[in-house]
Amino acid sequence: MERLGKNRGIADLESPVDSRKNLYSSFVWTDYKAQLQKRVRAEDLPKYFHLTESEKIGIQETIRLNVGTTPYYLSLSDPEDPNCPIRKMIVPRKEESFFSPEETLDPLHEEDLSPVKGLTHMYPDRVLLFSNHECSVYCRHCMRGRKVSDSSERMETADLELCFDYIRNHPEISDVVISGGDPLNLADSKIDWILENLEKIPHVKICRLGTRNPVTLPMRITSDLCKIIESHNTDHLSIFCNTQFNHEKECTSEAKEAILKLLKAGVSVGNQCVILKGINDDGETMLRLHRKLLELRIRAYYMYDPELIPGSRGFRTPLAKGIQIIEYMRGKVAGMGIPQFVNDLPGGGGKVSLGPNWYLGFHKPSRNHVFRSAVRGTYHLSPEPTDSEYEEFYPEISEETWLLVLQNSYSAFKGLGPLGESGK
């Protein structure tokens, strides 16, 4: 019998739906180790998707990181719809096949700011610890593609010990972000060892776990793992978790169960999403996501502008998109559900926050600040304290604008009714 070759195999005999059913039933679904062992690679994608020409080119010619997804995360994607947001984060497209002139491997210059391997010291009081090079899912928009899924970037025990030595010798460091790769892809014993070392450094008060496993492999958040985290979440060290949900389809019951376990271990969970073209780059999609996150008891933290990494042109959006999204969300969800829109400045400048201009300026003659309401679009006046010495600090509003605004403005003495009708 003729052997099945590369171009003729099970993908030709089974539909993506049937292939998925066979995959999902081939192991214990809740076993996170089995999920990792059954991870879908680039060569497997034709079995689980009806691929477009763009996706075929992307798989063959990507200059980004390796392809890999857990069966769980695969199950959230649509095998037929190329516009499925989860699918776009799993399957490369042709935009990944070329290196644009504006792109670079390390736009944030993290390597230049690394005094020892695996440790970035960009801010005076905090460092980023690159714990490992592996993730459960290799997201196509990953900003550390130069390191993630590359075995040469493996962090050995000796490398981590050098990182701890550096932190011990720099008492200004009070906050350590553990990232990667995904730190929760390490064995429980290794996570325990890392947290124990940090807990023993007197000046380290905060530890933040940067993990996408609550999104891509929620069954990894086991009771045993949470016991380890809780054992180090003490008076000496406060442990937080920042994860990355990018779309409401990721907000599953399994994800909520994982988050609740972390919360019961005393770990506050925040979300850092990325604006991604064609996935979540509009106000309504982001609003639905962040409403879902509040239901999962996750507070919004950051919304990132995409980084200038190789092969990322298909994901990047205009800077104005982020400002428009924040403007759309304000007033439609509680403040704890609205992220800060940040740009991590190229060249190692750190993060800066951006937002809509709700503040029009200061009218010197009347000593009033003029604001635009995010909820109603109306204009509102707020006086500067009479003993203030900061009048020269504020941008001045023109007299012409002041006269136009004054006719339809509201203040402490004139309010809006419940349906937008002006008060007396």
CSV table of C-alpha atoms in Angstrom, one decimal:
chain,number,residue,atom,x,y,z
A,1,MET,CA,0.0,0.0,0.0
A,2,GLU,CA,1.2,3.5,-0.9
A,3,ARG,CA,2.3,5.5,2.2
A,4,LEU,CA,0.5,8.7,2.9
A,5,GLY,CA,2.8,11.6,1.9
A,6,LYS,CA,3.0,15.2,3.0
A,7,ASN,CA,0.3,16.4,0.6
A,8,ARG,CA,-2.0,13.4,1.0
A,9,GLY,CA,-2.9,12.3,4.5
A,10,ILE,CA,-5.6,12.3,7.1
A,11,ALA,CA,-6.4,15.9,6.3
A,12,ASP,CA,-7.7,14.7,2.9
A,13,LEU,CA,-9.8,12.0,4.5
A,14,GLU,CA,-11.4,13.8,7.4
A,15,SER,CA,-13.1,17.1,7.6
A,16,PRO,CA,-11.7,19.7,10.1
A,17,VAL,CA,-14.7,19.1,12.3
A,18,ASP,CA,-14.1,15.3,12.4
A,19,SER,CA,-10.4,15.8,13.0
A,20,ARG,CA,-11.1,18.0,15.9
A,21,LYS,CA,-13.6,15.6,17.4
A,22,ASN,CA,-10.9,12.8,17.2
A,23,LEU,CA,-8.3,15.0,18.8
A,24,TYR,CA,-10.5,16.2,21.6
A,25,SER,CA,-11.6,12.6,22.5
A,26,SER,CA,-8.0,11.2,22.4
A,27,PHE,CA,-7.0,12.3,25.9
A,28,VAL,CA,-8.4,13.5,29.2
A,29,TRP,CA,-9.5,17.0,28.4
A,30,THR,CA,-8.9,18.5,31.9
A,31,ASP,CA,-5.3,17.1,32.0
A,32,TYR,CA,-3.1,20.2,31.3
A,33,LYS,CA,0.0,18.0,30.6
A,34,ALA,CA,-1.9,16.1,28.0
A,35,GLN,CA,-3.1,19.3,26.5
A,36,LEU,CA,0.5,20.3,26.1
A,37,GLN,CA,1.5,16.9,24.7
A,38,LYS,CA,-1.3,17.1,22.1
A,39,ARG,CA,-0.4,20.7,21.1
A,40,VAL,CA,-1.2,21.4,17.5
A,41,ARG,CA,1.9,22.4,15.3
A,42,ALA,CA,2.2,24.1,12.0
A,43,GLU,CA,2.1,20.9,10.0
A,44,ASP,CA,-1.2,19.9,11.7
A,45,LEU,CA,-3.1,23.0,10.9
A,46,PRO,CA,-4.5,21.7,7.5
A,47,LYS,CA,-6.3,18.9,9.5
A,48,TYR,CA,-8.2,21.4,11.7
A,49,PHE,CA,-8.9,24.4,9.3
A,50,HIS,CA,-9.9,24.9,5.8
A,51,LEU,CA,-7.0,27.1,5.1
A,52,THR,CA,-7.0,30.2,2.8
A,53,GLU,CA,-4.1,30.9,0.4
A,54,SER,CA,-2.9,33.7,2.8
A,55,GLU,CA,-2.8,31.2,5.6
A,56,LYS,CA,-0.9,28.6,3.5
A,57,ILE,CA,1.7,31.2,2.6
A,58,GLY,CA,2.0,32.3,6.3
A,59,ILE,CA,2.5,28.7,7.5
A,60,GLN,CA,5.2,28.0,4.9
A,61,GLU,CA,7.0,31.4,5.0
A,62,THR,CA,6.5,33.0,8.4
A,63,ILE,CA,9.4,34.9,9.9
A,64,ARG,CA,7.8,34.9,13.3
A,65,LEU,CA,7.9,32.4,16.1
A,66,ASN,CA,6.9,28.7,15.8
A,67,VAL,CA,3.3,27.7,15.5
A,68,GLY,CA,1.6,25.9,18.5
A,69,THR,CA,-1.8,25.8,20.2
A,70,THR,CA,-3.4,23.7,22.8
A,71,PRO,CA,-6.5,21.7,21.8
A,72,TYR,CA,-8.5,23.7,24.3
A,73,TYR,CA,-7.6,27.0,22.6
A,74,LEU,CA,-8.1,25.4,19.2
A,75,SER,CA,-11.6,24.5,20.2
A,76,LEU,CA,-12.4,28.2,20.6
A,77,SER,CA,-11.6,28.8,16.9
A,78,ASP,CA,-13.7,28.4,13.8
A,79,PRO,CA,-12.4,25.9,11.2
A,80,GLU,CA,-14.4,27.6,8.3
A,81,ASP,CA,-14.2,31.3,9.0
A,82,PRO,CA,-10.9,32.9,8.2
A,83,ASN,CA,-12.0,36.1,10.1
A,84,CYS,CA,-12.5,34.2,13.4
A,85,PRO,CA,-10.6,36.3,16.0
A,86,ILE,CA,-9.1,33.2,17.7
A,87,ARG,CA,-8.1,31.7,14.4
A,88,LYS,CA,-6.1,34.8,13.6
A,89,MET,CA,-4.1,34.5,16.8
A,90,ILE,CA,-3.3,30.9,16.0
A,91,VAL,CA,-2.7,30.6,12.3
A,92,PRO,CA,-0.1,32.7,10.5
A,93,ARG,CA,-1.1,34.7,7.4
A,94,LYS,CA,1.0,36.0,4.5
A,95,GLU,CA,1.7,39.3,6.3
A,96,GLU,CA,4.0,37.3,8.6
A,97,SER,CA,6.2,36.4,5.7
A,98,PHE,CA,8.0,39.7,5.2
A,99,PHE,CA,10.1,42.0,7.3
A,100,SER,CA,8.8,45.6,7.0
A,101,PRO,CA,11.3,48.5,7.1
A,102,GLU,CA,9.8,49.9,10.3
A,103,GLU,CA,10.1,46.6,12.1
A,104,THR,CA,12.9,45.3,14.3
A,105,LEU,CA,13.5,42.2,16.5
A,106,ASP,CA,13.7,44.1,19.7
A,107,PRO,CA,11.9,47.5,19.3
A,108,LEU,CA,11.9,48.1,23.1
A,109,HIS,CA,15.7,47.5,23.3
A,110,GLU,CA,15.1,45.0,26.1
A,111,GLU,CA,18.3,43.2,25.3
A,112,ASP,CA,20.3,46.5,25.7
A,113,LEU,CA,18.7,46.9,29.1
A,114,SER,CA,19.5,43.4,30.3
A,115,PRO,CA,22.5,43.4,32.7
A,116,VAL,CA,22.4,39.6,32.9
A,117,LYS,CA,20.7,37.1,30.6
A,118,GLY,CA,17.0,37.0,31.1
A,119,LEU,CA,16.6,40.1,33.2
A,120,THR,CA,15.5,43.5,31.8
A,121,HIS,CA,16.0,46.6,34.1
A,122,MET,CA,14.1,49.4,32.3
A,123,TYR,CA,12.5,51.1,35.3
A,124,PRO,CA,14.5,52.1,38.5
A,125,ASP,CA,12.3,50.1,40.9
A,126,ARG,CA,11.3,47.0,38.9
A,127,VAL,CA,12.7,44.4,36.6
A,128,LEU,CA,11.3,41.9,34.2
A,129,LEU,CA,12.5,38.3,34.7
A,130,PHE,CA,12.4,36.1,31.6
A,131,SER,CA,11.7,32.8,33.2
A,132,ASN,CA,11.4,30.4,30.2
A,133,HIS,CA,11.0,30.4,26.5
A,134,GLU,CA,7.8,28.2,26.2
A,135,CYS,CA,4.1,29.1,26.0
A,136,SER,CA,1.0,27.0,25.7
A,137,VAL,CA,0.0,28.9,22.6
A,138,TYR,CA,2.4,30.8,20.4
A,139,CYS,CA,0.2,33.9,19.7
A,140,ARG,CA,1.0,35.4,16.3
A,141,HIS,CA,1.2,38.9,17.7
A,142,CYS,CA,3.7,38.0,20.5
A,143,MET,CA,6.1,40.9,21.0
A,144,ARG,CA,8.9,38.6,22.2
A,145,GLY,CA,9.0,36.4,19.1
A,146,ARG,CA,12.8,36.8,19.1
A,147,LYS,CA,12.9,34.6,22.3
A,148,VAL,CA,9.7,32.7,22.6
A,149,SER,CA,9.7,29.2,21.1
A,150,ASP,CA,13.5,29.4,20.6
A,151,SER,CA,15.3,26.6,22.6
A,152,SER,CA,18.5,28.6,22.6
A,153,GLU,CA,16.7,31.1,24.9
A,154,ARG,CA,16.1,28.5,27.6
A,155,MET,CA,16.7,29.8,31.1
A,156,GLU,CA,18.7,27.3,33.0
A,157,THR,CA,18.9,27.2,36.8
A,158,ALA,CA,22.3,28.9,36.7
A,159,ASP,CA,20.9,31.7,34.6
A,160,LEU,CA,18.0,32.3,37.1
A,161,GLU,CA,20.5,32.3,40.0
A,162,LEU,CA,22.5,35.1,38.3
A,163,CYS,CA,19.2,37.1,38.0
A,164,PHE,CA,18.5,36.6,41.7
A,165,ASP,CA,22.0,37.8,42.5
A,166,TYR,CA,21.5,40.9,40.5
A,167,ILE,CA,18.2,41.6,42.3
A,168,ARG,CA,19.8,41.0,45.7
A,169,ASN,CA,22.6,43.5,44.9
A,170,HIS,CA,20.2,46.3,43.8
A,171,PRO,CA,18.1,47.3,46.8
A,172,GLU,CA,16.1,49.8,44.7
A,173,ILE,CA,14.3,46.9,43.1
A,174,SER,CA,11.0,46.3,44.9
A,175,ASP,CA,8.9,44.8,42.0
A,176,VAL,CA,9.7,41.7,39.9
A,177,VAL,CA,7.6,40.8,36.8
A,178,ILE,CA,8.0,37.1,36.0
A,179,SER,CA,7.3,36.6,32.3
A,180,GLY,CA,8.7,34.6,29.4
A,181,GLY,CA,7.4,32.6,27.6
A,182,ASP,CA,4.8,31.7,30.2
A,183,PRO,CA,6.1,31.2,33.7
A,184,LEU,CA,3.2,28.9,34.5
A,185,ASN,CA,4.5,26.5,31.9
A,186,LEU,CA,7.3,25.6,34.3
A,187,ALA,CA,6.9,22.7,36.7
A,188,ASP,CA,5.3,23.4,40.0
A,189,SER,CA,8.6,22.8,41.8
A,190,LYS,CA,10.4,25.4,39.6
A,191,ILE,CA,7.7,28.0,40.2
A,192,ASP,CA,8.0,27.2,43.9
A,193,TRP,CA,11.7,27.7,43.8
A,194,ILE,CA,11.5,31.0,41.9
A,195,LEU,CA,8.9,32.5,44.3
A,196,GLU,CA,10.9,31.2,47.3
A,197,ASN,CA,14.0,33.0,46.1
A,198,LEU,CA,12.1,36.3,45.5
A,199,GLU,CA,10.4,36.0,48.9
A,200,LYS,CA,13.7,35.8,50.6
A,201,ILE,CA,15.0,39.1,49.1
A,202,PRO,CA,14.1,41.7,51.7
A,203,HIS,CA,13.6,44.6,49.4
A,204,VAL,CA,11.4,42.7,46.9
A,205,LYS,CA,7.8,43.5,47.9
A,206,ILE,CA,5.8,42.8,44.7
A,207,CYS,CA,5.8,39.9,42.3
A,208,ARG,CA,3.7,39.9,39.2
A,209,LEU,CA,3.1,36.8,37.2
A,210,GLY,CA,2.6,37.5,33.5
A,211,THR,CA,0.7,34.5,32.1
A,212,ARG,CA,-1.7,33.8,29.3
A,213,ASN,CA,-2.6,30.3,30.6
A,214,PRO,CA,-5.9,31.4,32.1
A,215,VAL,CA,-6.8,32.1,28.5
A,216,THR,CA,-5.1,29.4,26.5
A,217,LEU,CA,-4.8,26.6,29.1
A,218,PRO,CA,-7.0,27.3,32.1
A,219,MET,CA,-6.7,23.7,33.4
A,220,ARG,CA,-3.1,24.6,34.2
A,221,ILE,CA,-4.4,26.6,37.2
A,222,THR,CA,-4.5,23.6,39.5
A,223,SER,CA,-5.2,23.5,43.2
A,224,ASP,CA,-1.6,22.4,43.8
A,225,LEU,CA,-0.3,25.4,41.8
A,226,CYS,CA,-2.5,27.8,43.7
A,227,LYS,CA,-1.3,26.3,47.1
A,228,ILE,CA,2.3,27.0,46.0
A,229,ILE,CA,1.4,30.6,45.0
A,230,GLU,CA,-0.6,31.2,48.2
A,231,SER,CA,2.3,29.9,50.3
A,232,HIS,CA,4.5,32.7,49.0
A,233,ASN,CA,1.8,35.4,49.0
A,234,THR,CA,2.7,36.6,52.4
A,235,ASP,CA,3.4,39.8,54.5
A,236,HIS,CA,6.9,39.7,52.8
A,237,LEU,CA,5.7,39.3,49.2
A,238,SER,CA,2.5,40.4,47.5
A,239,ILE,CA,1.7,38.3,44.3
A,240,PHE,CA,-0.3,39.7,41.5
A,241,CYS,CA,-1.3,38.1,38.1
A,242,ASN,CA,-1.6,39.9,34.8
A,243,THR,CA,-3.1,37.9,31.9
A,244,GLN,CA,-4.2,38.7,28.4
A,245,PHE,CA,-7.7,38.2,27.1
A,246,ASN,CA,-8.1,39.9,23.7
A,247,HIS,CA,-11.6,38.8,22.7
A,248,GLU,CA,-14.9,37.9,24.4
A,249,LYS,CA,-14.7,34.4,22.8
A,250,GLU,CA,-11.8,33.7,25.2
A,251,CYS,CA,-14.0,34.3,28.3
A,252,THR,CA,-15.2,30.8,28.9
A,253,SER,CA,-16.5,28.9,32.0
A,254,GLU,CA,-13.1,27.2,32.2
A,255,ALA,CA,-11.3,30.5,32.2
A,256,LYS,CA,-13.6,31.8,35.0
A,257,GLU,CA,-12.9,28.7,37.1
A,258,ALA,CA,-9.1,29.3,36.7
A,259,ILE,CA,-9.5,33.0,37.7
A,260,LEU,CA,-11.6,32.1,40.8
A,261,LYS,CA,-8.8,29.7,41.9
A,262,LEU,CA,-6.2,32.5,41.7
A,263,LEU,CA,-8.5,34.9,43.5
A,264,LYS,CA,-9.0,32.4,46.3
A,265,ALA,CA,-5.2,32.1,46.6
A,266,GLY,CA,-5.2,35.9,47.3
A,267,VAL,CA,-4.0,36.8,43.9
A,268,SER,CA,-5.5,39.9,42.2
A,269,VAL,CA,-5.9,39.4,38.5
A,270,GLY,CA,-5.6,42.2,35.9
A,271,ASN,CA,-5.9,42.1,32.1
A,272,GLN,CA,-3.5,43.5,29.5
A,273,CYS,CA,-5.1,43.3,26.0
A,274,VAL,CA,-3.5,44.2,22.7
A,275,ILE,CA,-5.3,46.1,20.0
A,276,LEU,CA,-5.2,43.8,17.0
A,277,LYS,CA,-6.4,44.7,13.5
A,278,GLY,CA,-9.5,42.8,12.5
A,279,ILE,CA,-9.8,41.1,15.9
A,280,ASN,CA,-10.7,43.7,18.5
A,281,ASP,CA,-9.9,47.1,17.0
A,282,ASP,CA,-13.3,48.8,17.6
A,283,GLY,CA,-15.0,50.2,20.6
A,284,GLU,CA,-17.9,47.8,20.7
A,285,THR,CA,-15.8,44.6,20.6
A,286,MET,CA,-13.5,46.0,23.3
A,287,LEU,CA,-16.5,47.0,25.4
A,288,ARG,CA,-18.0,43.5,25.2
A,289,LEU,CA,-14.7,42.0,26.2
A,290,HIS,CA,-14.2,44.2,29.2
A,291,ARG,CA,-17.8,43.6,30.4
A,292,LYS,CA,-17.1,39.9,30.2
A,293,LEU,CA,-13.9,40.3,32.1
A,294,LEU,CA,-15.7,42.0,35.0
A,295,GLU,CA,-18.0,39.0,35.1
A,296,LEU,CA,-14.9,36.9,35.4
A,297,ARG,CA,-13.7,39.2,38.2
A,298,ILE,CA,-10.8,40.5,36.3
A,299,ARG,CA,-9.9,44.2,36.4
A,300,ALA,CA,-8.8,46.1,33.3
A,301,TYR,CA,-5.1,47.2,33.4
A,302,TYR,CA,-3.5,48.0,30.0
A,303,MET,CA,-4.6,48.1,26.4
A,304,TYR,CA,-1.4,48.0,24.3
A,305,ASP,CA,-0.6,49.5,21.0
A,306,PRO,CA,1.0,46.7,18.9
A,307,GLU,CA,4.8,46.6,18.8
A,308,LEU,CA,7.0,47.1,15.8
A,309,ILE,CA,8.1,43.4,15.6
A,310,PRO,CA,9.0,41.4,12.4
A,311,GLY,CA,6.0,40.2,10.4
A,312,SER,CA,3.4,42.2,12.5
A,313,ARG,CA,2.1,44.6,9.9
A,314,GLY,CA,-1.1,42.6,9.6
A,315,PHE,CA,-1.9,43.2,13.3
A,316,ARG,CA,-0.9,46.8,13.7
A,317,THR,CA,-3.5,49.6,13.9
A,318,PRO,CA,-3.4,53.4,13.7
A,319,LEU,CA,-2.6,55.1,17.1
A,320,ALA,CA,-6.0,56.9,16.9
A,321,LYS,CA,-7.8,53.6,17.1
A,322,GLY,CA,-6.8,53.2,20.8
A,323,ILE,CA,-8.0,56.7,21.7
A,324,GLN,CA,-11.3,56.1,19.9
A,325,ILE,CA,-11.8,52.9,21.8
A,326,ILE,CA,-11.3,54.5,25.2
A,327,GLU,CA,-13.6,57.3,24.2
A,328,TYR,CA,-16.3,54.9,23.2
A,329,MET,CA,-16.0,52.8,26.3
A,330,ARG,CA,-16.1,55.7,28.8
A,331,GLY,CA,-19.5,55.9,30.4
A,332,LYS,CA,-20.6,52.5,29.1
A,333,VAL,CA,-18.8,50.3,31.7
A,334,ALA,CA,-17.5,50.9,35.2
A,335,GLY,CA,-14.1,52.6,35.4
A,336,MET,CA,-12.5,49.3,36.7
A,337,GLY,CA,-13.5,47.9,33.3
A,338,ILE,CA,-11.7,50.5,31.2
A,339,PRO,CA,-8.0,49.9,30.6
A,340,GLN,CA,-5.2,52.5,30.2
A,341,PHE,CA,-4.3,52.8,26.6
A,342,VAL,CA,-0.5,52.7,26.5
A,343,ASN,CA,2.3,52.8,24.0
A,344,ASP,CA,5.5,51.0,25.1
A,345,LEU,CA,7.9,53.5,23.5
A,346,PRO,CA,10.4,52.1,20.9
A,347,GLY,CA,14.0,52.4,22.0
A,348,GLY,CA,13.4,51.6,25.6
A,349,GLY,CA,11.5,54.7,26.7
A,350,GLY,CA,9.0,52.8,28.8
A,351,LYS,CA,5.2,53.0,28.8
A,352,VAL,CA,3.2,56.2,28.3
A,353,SER,CA,-0.6,56.4,28.6
A,354,LEU,CA,-2.8,58.1,25.9
A,355,GLY,CA,-6.4,59.0,25.9
A,356,PRO,CA,-9.2,61.3,24.6
A,357,ASN,CA,-8.9,65.0,25.3
A,358,TRP,CA,-11.7,65.6,27.7
A,359,TYR,CA,-10.0,68.8,28.9
A,360,LEU,CA,-10.4,71.8,26.6
A,361,GLY,CA,-8.4,74.3,28.7
A,362,PHE,CA,-8.5,77.0,31.3
A,363,HIS,CA,-10.3,80.4,31.0
A,364,LYS,CA,-8.2,82.8,33.0
A,365,PRO,CA,-10.6,85.7,33.4
A,366,SER,CA,-13.3,83.5,35.1
A,367,ARG,CA,-10.7,81.0,36.5
A,368,ASN,CA,-12.7,78.1,35.1
A,369,HIS,CA,-11.6,74.8,33.6
A,370,VAL,CA,-13.6,73.6,30.7
A,371,PHE,CA,-14.3,69.8,30.2
A,372,ARG,CA,-16.2,67.7,27.7
A,373,SER,CA,-18.4,65.0,29.2
A,374,ALA,CA,-17.5,61.5,28.1
A,375,VAL,CA,-21.1,60.3,28.9
A,376,ARG,CA,-23.1,63.1,27.2
A,377,GLY,CA,-20.7,65.1,25.1
A,378,THR,CA,-21.8,68.3,27.0
A,379,TYR,CA,-19.5,71.0,28.3
A,380,HIS,CA,-18.8,71.5,32.0
A,381,LEU,CA,-17.1,74.1,34.1
A,382,SER,CA,-15.0,73.6,37.2
A,383,PRO,CA,-13.3,76.5,39.1
A,384,GLU,CA,-9.6,76.7,40.0
A,385,PRO,CA,-9.1,77.2,43.8
A,386,THR,CA,-8.8,80.9,44.7
A,387,ASP,CA,-5.4,80.4,46.3
A,388,SER,CA,-3.9,78.4,43.4
A,389,GLU,CA,-0.5,79.4,42.0
A,390,TYR,CA,-0.8,77.1,39.0
A,391,GLU,CA,-2.7,79.4,36.6
A,392,GLU,CA,0.3,79.5,34.2
A,393,PHE,CA,0.5,75.7,34.1
A,394,TYR,CA,-2.8,75.2,32.2
A,395,PRO,CA,-3.3,75.6,28.4
A,396,GLU,CA,-5.6,78.6,27.8
A,397,ILE,CA,-8.9,78.4,26.0
A,398,SER,CA,-9.6,81.1,23.5
A,399,GLU,CA,-12.2,83.8,24.3
A,400,GLU,CA,-14.1,82.8,21.2
A,401,THR,CA,-14.3,79.2,22.3
A,402,TRP,CA,-15.2,80.3,25.8
A,403,LEU,CA,-18.2,82.3,24.6
A,404,LEU,CA,-19.4,79.4,22.4
A,405,VAL,CA,-19.1,76.9,25.3
A,406,LEU,CA,-20.5,79.2,28.0
A,407,GLN,CA,-24.0,79.3,26.3
A,408,ASN,CA,-24.4,75.5,26.7
A,409,SER,CA,-22.3,74.6,29.7
A,410,TYR,CA,-23.1,73.1,33.1
A,411,SER,CA,-21.6,73.7,36.5
A,412,ALA,CA,-22.2,73.1,40.2
A,413,PHE,CA,-25.1,75.5,39.9
A,414,LYS,CA,-26.7,74.2,36.7
A,415,GLY,CA,-27.0,70.4,36.2
A,416,LEU,CA,-28.3,67.9,33.6
A,417,GLY,CA,-31.5,66.0,34.2
A,418,PRO,CA,-31.6,62.2,34.2
A,419,LEU,CA,-32.5,62.1,30.5
A,420,GLY,CA,-30.1,64.9,29.4
A,421,GLU,CA,-32.5,67.7,30.0
A,422,SER,CA,-30.9,70.8,31.5
A,423,GLY,CA,-31.6,71.7,35.1
A,424,LYS,CA,-32.6,75.1,36.5
